């Protein structure tokens, strides 16, 4: 194929992803020097379209970045004023009192927000400072310089032929070059994955761990709505089948975020995370809350859970990993947005100093130091053993010992050192023959919904004529390996129903309905044969979340 010619544009800093990490970096760069040229590229049709968090926001990141965010009208309108934590059985519940919890678990001072709206507001702040933001521009490739450094990205390739080749309608996109490139793609970023592998940034670290988070927005009976209330549950329906739990956050306008996270290190390939979520809503406590209400939106996204010991090296020549591209979620707090913002700020400060010193294309080591020795490291280190304890010993022992460890870490020491995570999530999956199938009740269409109906509430859209963005390294593996060994779990772990096993003349065939994809990245993480690679489809495709 002839070499593709693209125009190139030069910037000081190129930022991939308009989430809280990328937007914070952009804002901070322009605060430091209004003359810096900063561009943010976002694959969603608009800023916020692909953002999915809980979200209870710890405002410490925003405080550091834009101290007068209140005066500037940031959409942090609902302070948390009630914090509940329950252990669920099938029909009952036990309230876990707040007083034995370490102070870091307290949500006092935090806000229930739509992170989509927070990002939209941050984008306005960035644009006022002169940042160029291009939504609908997926960054599909990295551009390397002569010395092997990252010098830019390719963005805006549209209209590829179904086989991936260039046709008469193909727009080849452009190269955006920067003195530094920031990857703030969020969890399991496709370019971040390439950079981590190329520069071996995870050497000596524990494997990254993940959960899949699913979330619905409900409008409920105003009589039951308690603005500012945060509820977390554990236990039923997952029991000992998997780690995870739920969140229920009452935001404004009689709306409630109802969400469920399943840790992806589960062993039983028959487990069906989406159906666990649907089943959860039939618990009497939840069913009573939602009765008479209606579900107005649905979405899903993986969440990083490896924490401190899984965070890769953050810098390589010309490039830095920000926020959840590197995995900065505090797992017991289920919070990563504050660290994403702090990391954006830190990366911007390091790049500003470097550019002022006439540097480019090298490693921003000052950023790495800031993250590890500063507020982010402090936040993540204290909770580093909670996830490995849960994986190793199960829910109840990890609640007690994890609580103890968080307390002692708050005081400056740990009895457990730094525990490892063991296998990655793909390899945690065991053969189907070792496990019982799980019988899930059929959704009732009122409280619980079948997957495809719910996916229509993610408003996801992909141009059908483009190539499938979910690539199989070996197309035979689903039928020849995954089906006999693992009952092809892609049929179940995907929260958007992308993967199906159908029969043609009695022969099984694997079907990929990529049009349904909500960009959660679970397949890239959980496929037991590690055969699926999520690549970015053309810009503007994917979910169109309202106020997730
Ligand atoms: C179910 C769930 C509940 C959560 N609850 C909370 C909570 O209550 N509080 C909290 O603080 N945190 C919560 N988190 C964690 C939080 O969402 C993350 O820590 C946070 O989103 C990380 O921010 P980020 O900017 O790194 O990435 P993201 O917010 O994921 O943003 C990345 C952006 O980059 C874009 N992008 C990715 N790749 C490309 C590409 N190649 N080209 C162009 N654009 C690209 C994406 O479309 C997206 O807009 C939750 C996460 C989940 C999944």
Coordinates of C-alpha atoms and ligand atoms in Angstrom, one line a residue:
X1 CA 0.0 0.0 0.0
X2 CA 1.3 3.5 -0.9
X3 CA 2.5 5.5 2.1
X4 CA -0.3 7.6 3.5
X5 CA 0.4 11.3 3.4
X6 CA -1.0 13.4 6.2
X7 CA -0.8 17.0 7.2
X8 CA 1.0 17.6 10.5
X9 CA 0.2 20.3 13.1
X10 CA 2.7 21.3 15.8
X11 CA 1.8 21.9 19.4
X12 CA 3.6 22.2 22.7
X13 CA 1.5 19.5 24.3
X14 CA -0.9 17.0 22.6
X15 CA -3.5 15.5 25.0
X16 CA -5.4 12.4 24.2
X17 CA -8.8 12.2 26.0
X18 CA -11.1 14.9 27.5
X19 CA -11.7 13.2 30.8
X20 CA -10.9 14.8 34.1
X21 CA -7.2 14.0 33.7
X22 CA -6.7 15.4 30.2
X23 CA -8.8 18.5 30.8
X24 CA -7.0 19.3 34.1
X25 CA -3.6 19.0 32.3
X26 CA -4.9 21.4 29.5
X27 CA -6.2 23.9 32.0
X28 CA -3.1 23.9 34.1
X29 CA -0.8 24.3 31.1
X30 CA -2.6 27.4 30.0
X31 CA -2.8 28.8 33.6
X32 CA 1.0 28.5 33.7
X33 CA 1.6 30.1 30.3
X34 CA -1.2 31.4 28.1
X35 CA 1.1 31.2 25.1
X36 CA 1.5 27.5 25.1
X37 CA -0.2 25.6 22.3
X38 CA -2.3 22.9 23.8
X39 CA -4.7 20.6 22.0
X40 CA -7.1 18.0 23.5
X41 CA -8.5 15.2 21.2
X42 CA -11.6 13.3 22.3
X43 CA -13.2 10.3 20.6
X44 CA -16.7 11.0 21.9
X45 CA -19.1 13.0 19.8
X46 CA -18.8 15.8 22.4
X47 CA -16.9 16.2 25.7
X48 CA -18.7 14.1 28.3
X49 CA -20.3 11.6 25.8
X50 CA -18.0 8.8 26.9
X51 CA -17.7 9.7 30.6
X52 CA -19.0 7.2 33.0
X53 CA -18.3 7.4 36.7
X54 CA -20.4 6.9 39.9
X55 CA -19.9 9.7 40.8
X56 CA -19.1 10.9 44.3
X57 CA -16.4 13.5 43.7
X58 CA -13.7 14.3 46.2
X59 CA -13.2 18.0 45.3
X60 CA -9.5 18.0 46.3
X61 CA -8.4 17.8 42.7
X62 CA -10.6 20.7 41.6
X63 CA -9.6 22.7 44.7
X64 CA -6.0 22.5 43.6
X65 CA -6.7 23.3 40.0
X66 CA -9.5 25.9 40.1
X67 CA -9.8 27.1 43.7
X68 CA -12.7 29.4 42.8
X69 CA -14.7 26.6 41.0
X70 CA -17.8 27.5 43.0
X71 CA -17.9 31.1 41.8
X72 CA -17.1 29.9 38.3
X73 CA -20.3 27.7 38.4
X74 CA -18.8 24.2 38.5
X75 CA -21.7 21.7 38.5
X76 CA -21.0 20.4 42.0
X77 CA -24.5 21.0 43.3
X78 CA -25.2 18.1 45.7
X79 CA -23.1 17.7 48.8
X80 CA -23.1 14.3 50.4
X81 CA -25.0 14.4 53.7
X82 CA -25.8 10.8 54.3
X83 CA -23.5 7.8 53.9
X84 CA -24.9 4.3 54.2
X85 CA -23.1 1.0 53.9
X86 CA -25.0 -2.3 53.9
X87 CA -24.2 -6.0 53.7
X88 CA -27.0 -7.6 51.8
X89 CA -28.5 -11.1 52.0
X90 CA -31.1 -12.2 49.5
X91 CA -34.0 -10.6 51.3
X92 CA -32.4 -8.8 54.2
X93 CA -29.6 -6.3 55.0
X94 CA -27.3 -5.4 57.8
X95 CA -26.2 -1.8 58.2
X96 CA -22.4 -1.5 58.8
X97 CA -22.0 1.5 61.1
X98 CA -19.7 4.3 59.9
X99 CA -17.7 4.8 63.1
X100 CA -15.3 1.8 62.6
X101 CA -14.5 3.0 59.1
X102 CA -11.1 4.8 58.6
X103 CA -11.5 8.5 58.0
X104 CA -10.5 8.2 54.4
X105 CA -13.8 6.3 53.7
X106 CA -15.9 9.3 54.9
X107 CA -17.8 11.0 52.1
X108 CA -18.4 14.2 54.2
X109 CA -17.2 17.1 52.0
X110 CA -17.7 15.2 48.8
X111 CA -20.3 15.9 46.1
X112 CA -22.6 13.7 44.0
X113 CA -22.0 14.8 40.5
X114 CA -22.4 13.9 36.8
X115 CA -18.8 13.6 35.8
X116 CA -20.0 14.1 32.2
X117 CA -21.3 17.5 33.2
X118 CA -18.2 18.3 35.2
X119 CA -16.1 17.5 32.1
X120 CA -18.3 19.6 29.9
X121 CA -17.8 22.5 32.4
X122 CA -14.0 21.9 32.5
X123 CA -13.9 21.9 28.8
X124 CA -15.5 25.4 28.8
X125 CA -12.9 26.6 31.3
X126 CA -10.1 25.2 29.1
X127 CA -11.5 26.8 26.0
X128 CA -11.8 30.1 27.7
X129 CA -8.1 29.8 28.5
X130 CA -7.4 29.1 24.8
X131 CA -7.1 25.3 24.7
X132 CA -8.1 23.8 21.4
X133 CA -10.5 20.9 22.0
X134 CA -11.5 18.6 19.2
X135 CA -14.3 16.2 20.0
X136 CA -15.2 13.4 17.5
X137 CA -11.5 12.9 16.9
X138 CA -10.3 9.4 17.8
X139 CA -6.5 9.0 18.2
X140 CA -5.8 5.7 16.5
X141 CA -2.0 5.6 16.2
X142 CA 1.1 7.0 17.9
X143 CA 3.7 8.7 15.9
X144 CA 7.3 8.0 16.9
X145 CA 10.3 10.3 16.3
X146 CA 13.8 9.4 15.0
X147 CA 15.1 8.5 18.4
X148 CA 12.1 6.3 19.3
X149 CA 10.4 8.9 21.3
X150 CA 6.6 9.5 21.1
X151 CA 6.2 12.7 19.1
X152 CA 2.6 12.7 18.3
X153 CA -0.6 10.9 17.3
X154 CA -2.7 10.3 14.3
X155 CA -6.3 11.5 14.8
X156 CA -9.4 11.9 12.6
X157 CA -9.2 8.9 10.3
X158 CA -12.7 8.4 8.9
X159 CA -14.4 6.3 6.3
X160 CA -12.1 3.2 6.2
X161 CA -13.3 0.4 4.0
X162 CA -14.8 -2.6 5.9
X163 CA -11.6 -4.5 5.5
X164 CA -9.6 -1.7 7.0
X165 CA -8.1 -0.5 3.8
X166 CA -8.2 3.1 2.4
X167 CA -10.9 3.7 -0.2
X168 CA -12.1 6.7 -2.2
X169 CA -14.1 8.0 0.8
X170 CA -11.4 7.6 3.4
X171 CA -10.1 10.7 5.2
X172 CA -6.6 9.9 6.3
X173 CA -6.7 12.1 9.3
X174 CA -3.8 14.2 10.5
X175 CA -0.7 14.0 12.6
X176 CA -0.6 16.2 15.7
X177 CA 2.9 16.6 17.0
X178 CA 3.8 17.8 20.5
X179 CA 6.9 18.4 22.5
X180 CA 5.1 16.1 24.9
X181 CA 2.1 13.8 24.4
X182 CA -0.2 13.1 27.3
X183 CA -2.2 9.9 27.2
X184 CA -5.3 10.5 29.4
X185 CA -7.5 7.8 27.7
X186 CA -8.9 6.4 31.0
X187 CA -8.9 2.7 31.9
X188 CA -7.2 0.4 29.4
X189 CA -6.4 3.1 26.9
X190 CA -5.5 1.6 23.5
X191 CA -2.5 3.9 22.9
X192 CA -1.5 3.7 26.5
X193 CA -1.4 -0.1 26.2
X194 CA 0.9 0.3 23.3
X195 CA 3.2 2.6 25.2
X196 CA 3.2 0.4 28.3
X197 CA 4.3 -2.5 26.2
X198 CA 6.8 -0.7 24.0
X199 CA 8.7 0.8 26.9
X200 CA 8.1 -2.1 29.3
X201 CA 6.6 0.4 31.8
X202 CA 5.0 -2.4 33.9
X203 CA 8.3 -4.1 34.5
X204 CA 8.5 -5.0 38.2
X205 CA 4.9 -4.0 38.9
X206 CA 2.0 -6.2 39.8
X207 CA -0.5 -6.9 37.0
X208 CA -3.2 -4.2 36.6
X209 CA -6.6 -5.4 38.0
X210 CA -10.0 -4.3 36.8
X211 CA -13.7 -4.4 37.5
X212 CA -16.6 -3.8 35.1
X213 CA -19.0 -1.1 36.3
X214 CA -22.5 -0.8 35.0
X215 CA -24.8 2.1 35.7
X216 CA -28.3 3.2 35.2
X217 CA -29.9 6.6 35.8
X218 CA -33.4 6.4 37.3
X219 CA -36.0 9.0 37.8
X220 CA -37.8 8.0 41.0
X221 CA -40.9 8.9 43.0
X222 CA -40.0 12.3 44.6
X223 CA -41.4 11.0 47.9
X224 CA -38.5 8.5 48.0
X225 CA -35.8 10.7 46.7
X226 CA -33.3 11.9 49.3
X227 CA -30.9 14.3 47.6
X228 CA -27.3 13.9 48.9
X229 CA -27.7 10.3 50.0
X230 CA -24.9 7.8 49.2
X231 CA -25.5 4.0 49.7
X232 CA -23.0 1.2 49.0
X233 CA -23.8 -2.5 49.3
X234 CA -21.8 -5.7 49.2
X235 CA -22.8 -9.4 49.5
X236 CA -25.9 -10.5 47.6
X237 CA -26.2 -11.3 44.8
X238 CA -22.5 -12.0 44.1
X239 CA -21.9 -13.9 47.3
X240 CA -18.7 -15.8 47.0
X241 CA -18.9 -15.9 43.1
X242 CA -17.1 -12.7 42.7
X243 CA -15.9 -9.5 44.4
X244 CA -17.9 -6.3 43.8
X245 CA -20.9 -4.4 45.0
X246 CA -23.3 -1.6 44.3
X247 CA -23.7 2.1 44.6
X248 CA -26.8 4.2 44.8
X249 CA -26.4 8.0 44.7
X250 CA -29.3 10.4 45.0
X251 CA -28.4 13.4 42.8
X252 CA -30.6 16.3 41.7
X253 CA -34.0 16.4 40.0
X254 CA -35.3 13.2 41.6
X255 CA -32.6 11.2 39.8
X256 CA -30.6 8.3 41.3
X257 CA -27.5 6.7 39.9
X258 CA -27.8 2.9 40.4
X259 CA -24.6 1.1 39.7
X260 CA -22.9 -2.2 40.1
X261 CA -19.3 -3.2 39.9
X262 CA -18.1 -6.8 39.4
X263 CA -14.4 -7.5 39.9
X264 CA -13.0 -9.1 36.8
X265 CA -10.9 -11.7 38.5
X266 CA -13.9 -14.0 38.9
X267 CA -13.1 -17.6 38.2
X268 CA -16.5 -19.0 37.1
X269 CA -16.9 -18.3 33.4
X270 CA -20.6 -18.8 33.7
X271 CA -20.9 -15.7 35.7
X272 CA -22.9 -13.0 33.9
X273 CA -22.0 -9.5 35.4
X274 CA -24.9 -7.7 33.6
X275 CA -27.4 -10.2 35.0
X276 CA -26.0 -9.8 38.5
X277 CA -26.7 -6.1 38.2
X278 CA -30.2 -6.7 37.0
X279 CA -30.8 -9.2 39.8
X280 CA -29.5 -6.8 42.4
X281 CA -32.3 -4.4 41.6
X282 CA -34.8 -7.0 42.8
X283 CA -33.5 -6.9 46.4
X284 CA -36.4 -5.5 48.5
X285 CA -34.4 -2.5 49.6
X286 CA -33.6 -1.5 46.0
X287 CA -36.9 -2.6 44.4
X288 CA -38.8 -0.5 46.9
X289 CA -36.7 2.6 46.0
X290 CA -37.1 2.1 42.3
X291 CA -40.8 1.1 42.2
X292 CA -42.8 3.5 40.2
X293 CA -39.7 5.1 38.7
X294 CA -38.2 4.8 35.3
X295 CA -34.7 4.0 33.9
X296 CA -33.6 6.8 31.7
X297 CA -30.0 5.9 30.8
X298 CA -27.6 2.9 30.9
X299 CA -23.9 2.6 30.4
X300 CA -20.8 0.6 31.3
X301 CA -17.1 1.1 31.7
X302 CA -14.2 -0.9 33.2
X303 CA -12.6 0.5 36.3
X304 CA -8.9 0.1 37.4
X305 CA -8.5 -1.7 40.7
X306 CA -4.8 -2.6 40.8
X307 CA -3.9 0.6 42.7
X308 CA -0.5 1.5 44.0
X309 CA 1.4 -1.7 43.2
X310 CA 0.0 -2.0 39.7
X311 CA 0.7 1.6 38.5
X312 CA 3.2 1.4 35.7
X313 CA 6.1 3.8 35.3
X314 CA 4.3 6.9 34.1
X315 CA 6.8 8.4 31.7
X316 CA 8.7 7.3 28.6
X317 CA 10.5 9.5 26.0
X318 CA 8.0 12.2 24.9
X319 CA 5.0 10.7 26.6
X320 CA 3.2 10.6 30.0
X321 CA 0.4 8.4 31.3
X322 CA -2.3 10.4 33.2
X323 CA -5.2 9.4 35.4
X324 CA -6.7 5.9 34.8
X325 CA -4.5 5.3 31.7
X326 CA -2.1 4.5 34.6
X327 CA -4.8 3.3 37.0
X328 CA -5.2 5.8 39.9
X329 CA -8.4 4.6 41.4
X330 CA -8.6 4.3 45.2
X331 CA -10.5 1.0 45.3
X332 CA -12.3 1.0 48.7
X333 CA -13.3 4.7 48.1
X334 CA -14.3 3.8 44.5
X335 CA -12.8 7.1 43.5
X336 CA -10.4 8.1 40.8
X337 CA -11.5 11.4 39.5
X338 CA -9.7 13.4 42.1
X339 CA -6.4 11.6 41.3
X340 CA -7.0 12.0 37.6
X341 CA -7.3 15.8 38.1
X342 CA -4.2 15.9 40.3
X343 CA -2.2 13.8 37.9
X344 CA -3.2 16.2 35.0
X345 CA -2.1 19.1 37.1
X346 CA 1.2 17.5 38.0
X347 CA 2.0 16.4 34.4
X348 CA 1.2 19.9 33.2
X349 CA 3.6 21.5 35.7
X350 CA 6.4 19.1 34.7
X351 CA 5.9 19.7 31.0
X352 CA 5.8 23.5 31.6
X353 CA 9.1 23.4 33.4
X354 CA 10.6 21.2 30.7
X355 CA 9.4 23.4 27.8
X356 CA 10.7 26.5 29.5
X357 CA 14.1 24.8 29.8
X358 CA 13.9 24.1 26.0
X359 CA 13.5 20.4 26.5
X360 CA 11.2 18.1 24.4
X361 CA 10.7 14.5 23.7
X362 CA 12.3 13.3 26.9
X363 CA 11.0 11.7 30.1
X364 CA 9.1 14.0 32.5
X365 CA 10.5 12.4 35.6
X366 CA 9.3 15.3 37.8
X367 CA 5.8 14.2 37.0
X368 CA 6.5 10.6 38.1
X369 CA 8.1 11.9 41.4
X370 CA 5.1 14.2 42.0
X371 CA 2.6 11.4 41.6
X372 CA 4.5 8.8 43.7
X373 CA 5.7 11.1 46.5
X374 CA 2.7 13.5 46.6
X375 CA -1.0 13.4 47.3
X376 CA -1.8 10.7 44.8
X377 CA 0.8 8.2 46.1
X378 CA -0.4 9.1 49.7
X379 CA -4.0 8.3 48.7
X380 CA -3.2 5.0 47.0
X381 CA -0.6 3.6 49.3
X382 CA -2.9 3.6 52.3
X383 CA -5.4 1.3 50.6
X384 CA -3.0 -0.8 48.6
X385 CA -3.8 -4.1 50.4
X386 CA -7.6 -3.9 50.3
X387 CA -8.0 -5.4 46.8
X388 CA -5.4 -8.2 47.2
X389 CA -7.0 -9.2 50.5
X390 CA -10.4 -9.4 49.0
X391 CA -9.1 -11.5 46.0
X392 CA -7.2 -13.8 48.4
X393 CA -9.5 -14.2 51.4
X394 CA -12.9 -13.2 50.3
X395 CA -15.3 -10.5 51.4
X396 CA -15.7 -10.8 55.2
X397 CA -12.0 -11.3 56.2
X398 CA -11.0 -8.6 53.8
X399 CA -13.5 -6.2 55.3
X400 CA -12.1 -6.7 58.8
X401 CA -8.4 -6.9 57.8
X402 CA -8.6 -4.3 55.1
X403 CA -10.3 -2.0 57.6
X404 CA -7.5 -2.6 60.1
X405 CA -4.8 -2.1 57.4
X406 CA -6.4 1.1 56.2
X407 CA -6.4 2.3 59.9
X408 CA -2.8 1.4 60.5
X409 CA -1.7 2.9 57.2
X410 CA -3.5 6.1 58.2
X411 CA -1.2 6.0 61.3
X412 CA 1.8 5.3 59.1
X413 CA 2.5 1.6 59.0
X414 CA 1.1 -1.7 57.7
X415 CA 1.3 -5.2 59.2
X416 CA 1.0 -6.7 55.7
X417 CA 3.6 -4.8 53.7
X418 CA 2.6 -4.6 50.1
X419 CA 0.5 -7.5 49.0
X420 CA 0.6 -8.8 45.4
X421 CA -2.4 -9.3 43.1
X422 CA -1.4 -12.7 41.6
X423 CA -2.7 -13.4 38.1
X424 CA -4.1 -10.9 35.7
X425 CA -7.9 -11.0 35.3
X426 CA -7.9 -12.9 32.0
X427 CA -5.9 -15.7 33.5
X428 CA -8.1 -15.9 36.6
X429 CA -10.9 -17.4 34.6
X430 CA -11.1 -21.2 35.2
X431 CA -12.5 -23.9 32.9
X432 CA -16.3 -24.1 32.7
X433 CA -16.3 -27.7 33.7
X434 CA -15.0 -26.8 37.2
X435 CA -18.0 -24.6 37.8
X436 CA -21.8 -24.8 38.0
X437 CA -23.8 -22.7 35.5
X438 CA -25.7 -19.9 37.2
X439 CA -29.5 -19.7 36.7
X440 CA -30.4 -16.0 36.3
X441 CA -34.1 -14.9 36.6
X442 CA -35.5 -13.4 33.4
X443 CA -35.7 -9.6 33.5
X444 CA -39.2 -8.4 34.2
X445 CA -39.0 -5.3 32.0
X446 CA -39.9 -3.0 34.9
X447 CA -37.0 -3.2 37.3
X448 CA -34.7 -5.3 35.3
X449 CA -34.1 -5.2 31.5
X450 CA -32.7 -7.5 28.9
X451 CA -29.2 -6.4 27.8
X452 CA -30.1 -5.1 24.3
X453 CA -33.0 -3.0 25.5
X454 CA -30.7 -1.4 28.0
X455 CA -28.0 -0.8 25.5
X456 CA -30.4 1.3 23.5
X457 CA -30.4 3.6 26.5
X458 CA -26.6 4.2 26.1
X459 CA -27.5 5.8 22.7
X460 CA -24.4 4.1 21.2
X461 CA -23.8 4.3 17.5
X462 CA -21.1 3.0 15.2
X463 CA -20.9 3.6 11.4
X464 CA -21.7 0.0 10.2
X465 CA -19.5 0.1 7.1
X466 CA -16.3 0.7 9.0
X467 CA -14.0 -2.2 10.0
X468 CA -14.8 -4.0 13.2
X469 CA -12.8 -2.2 15.9
X470 CA -12.6 -5.4 18.1
X471 CA -9.8 -7.4 16.7
X472 CA -9.2 -11.1 17.2
X473 CA -5.6 -12.2 17.1
X474 CA -6.8 -15.6 16.0
X475 CA -10.4 -15.8 14.7
X476 CA -10.5 -19.5 15.4
X477 CA -10.0 -19.2 19.2
X478 CA -13.6 -18.4 20.2
X479 CA -15.0 -21.6 18.7
X480 CA -12.0 -23.9 19.0
X481 CA -10.7 -22.9 22.5
X482 CA -13.0 -20.5 24.4
X483 CA -16.2 -22.4 23.6
X484 CA -15.2 -25.9 24.7
X485 CA -13.0 -24.7 27.6
X486 CA -14.8 -21.7 29.0
X487 CA -18.3 -21.8 27.4
X488 CA -17.1 -18.6 25.6
X489 CA -17.6 -16.1 28.4
X490 CA -17.6 -13.1 26.0
X491 CA -21.3 -13.9 25.6
X492 CA -21.7 -12.9 29.2
X493 CA -19.0 -10.6 30.4
X494 CA -19.7 -8.0 27.7
X495 CA -22.3 -5.6 29.3
X496 CA -23.5 -4.5 25.8
X497 CA -24.2 -7.8 24.1
X498 CA -21.5 -7.4 21.5
X499 CA -20.5 -11.0 21.4
X500 CA -22.8 -13.9 20.5
X501 CA -22.3 -17.5 19.7
X502 CA -24.8 -18.6 17.0
X503 CA -25.3 -21.9 15.1
X504 CA -25.0 -22.2 11.3
X505 CA -26.2 -25.7 10.2
X506 CA -25.4 -27.0 13.6
X507 CA -21.9 -25.5 13.7
X508 CA -21.1 -22.8 16.3
X509 CA -20.1 -19.4 14.9
X510 CA -18.8 -16.4 16.9
X511 CA -20.4 -13.1 16.0
X512 CA -19.2 -9.6 16.9
X513 CA -21.9 -7.0 16.9
X514 CA -19.4 -4.1 17.3
X515 CA -22.2 -1.5 16.7
X516 CA -23.4 -2.2 20.3
X517 CA -20.0 -1.5 21.9
X518 CA -20.0 1.1 24.7
X519 CA -16.2 1.3 24.9
X520 CA -16.0 -0.3 28.3
X521 CA -12.9 -2.4 27.3
X522 CA -14.0 -5.4 29.3
X523 CA -13.3 -7.8 26.4
X524 CA -9.7 -6.5 26.1
X525 CA -9.3 -7.3 29.7
X526 CA -11.2 -10.5 30.5
X527 CA -10.9 -12.8 27.4
X528 CA -9.3 -15.9 28.9
X529 CA -7.2 -16.4 25.8
X530 CA -6.3 -12.7 25.7
X531 CA -7.3 -12.8 22.0
X532 CA -9.3 -9.6 21.8
X533 CA -7.8 -6.2 21.3
X534 CA -10.0 -3.1 21.6
X535 CA -9.0 -0.5 19.0
X536 CA -10.5 2.9 18.7
X537 CA -13.3 3.2 16.1
X538 CA -13.7 6.4 14.1
X539 CA -14.3 9.6 16.1
X540 CA -17.9 10.4 17.2
X541 CA -18.8 6.7 17.4
X542 CA -19.7 5.0 20.7
X543 CA -22.1 5.9 23.5
X544 CA -23.7 9.3 23.9
X545 CA -24.2 9.5 27.6
X546 CA -26.4 12.4 28.9
X547 CA -25.4 13.2 32.5
X548 CA -23.6 10.0 33.5
Ligands
LIG1 C1 -18.8 2.4 37.4 C2 -17.8 3.4 37.9 C3 -18.0 4.1 39.0 C4 -17.0 5.1 39.4 N1 -17.3 5.9 40.5 C5 -16.5 6.8 40.8 C6 -16.8 7.8 41.8 O1 -17.9 7.7 42.4 N2 -15.9 8.7 42.1 C7 -14.7 8.8 41.5 O2 -13.9 9.7 41.8 N3 -14.3 7.9 40.5 C8 -15.2 7.0 40.2 N4 -14.9 6.1 39.2 C9 -13.5 6.1 38.6 C10 -13.4 7.3 37.6 O3 -14.4 7.1 36.6 C11 -12.0 7.3 36.9 O4 -11.0 7.3 37.9 C12 -11.9 8.5 36.0 O5 -12.8 8.5 35.0 C13 -10.5 8.6 35.4 O6 -10.4 9.8 34.7 P1 -9.5 9.8 33.3 O7 -9.6 11.2 32.9 O8 -8.2 9.2 33.6 O9 -10.3 8.9 32.3 P2 -11.8 9.0 31.7 O10 -12.7 9.7 32.6 O11 -12.1 7.6 31.3 O12 -11.6 9.8 30.4 C14 -10.9 9.4 29.3 C15 -11.4 10.1 28.0 O13 -10.5 9.8 27.0 C16 -11.2 9.5 25.8 N5 -10.4 8.6 25.0 C17 -9.9 7.4 25.3 N6 -9.1 6.9 24.3 C18 -9.1 7.9 23.4 C19 -8.4 7.9 22.1 N7 -7.6 6.9 21.7 N8 -8.6 9.0 21.3 C20 -9.4 10.0 21.8 N9 -10.1 10.0 23.0 C21 -9.9 8.9 23.8 C22 -12.5 8.8 26.3 O14 -13.5 8.9 25.4 C23 -12.8 9.7 27.6 O15 -13.6 10.8 27.3 C24 -15.8 5.2 38.7 C25 -15.6 4.4 37.6 C26 -16.6 3.5 37.2 C27 -16.3 2.7 35.9

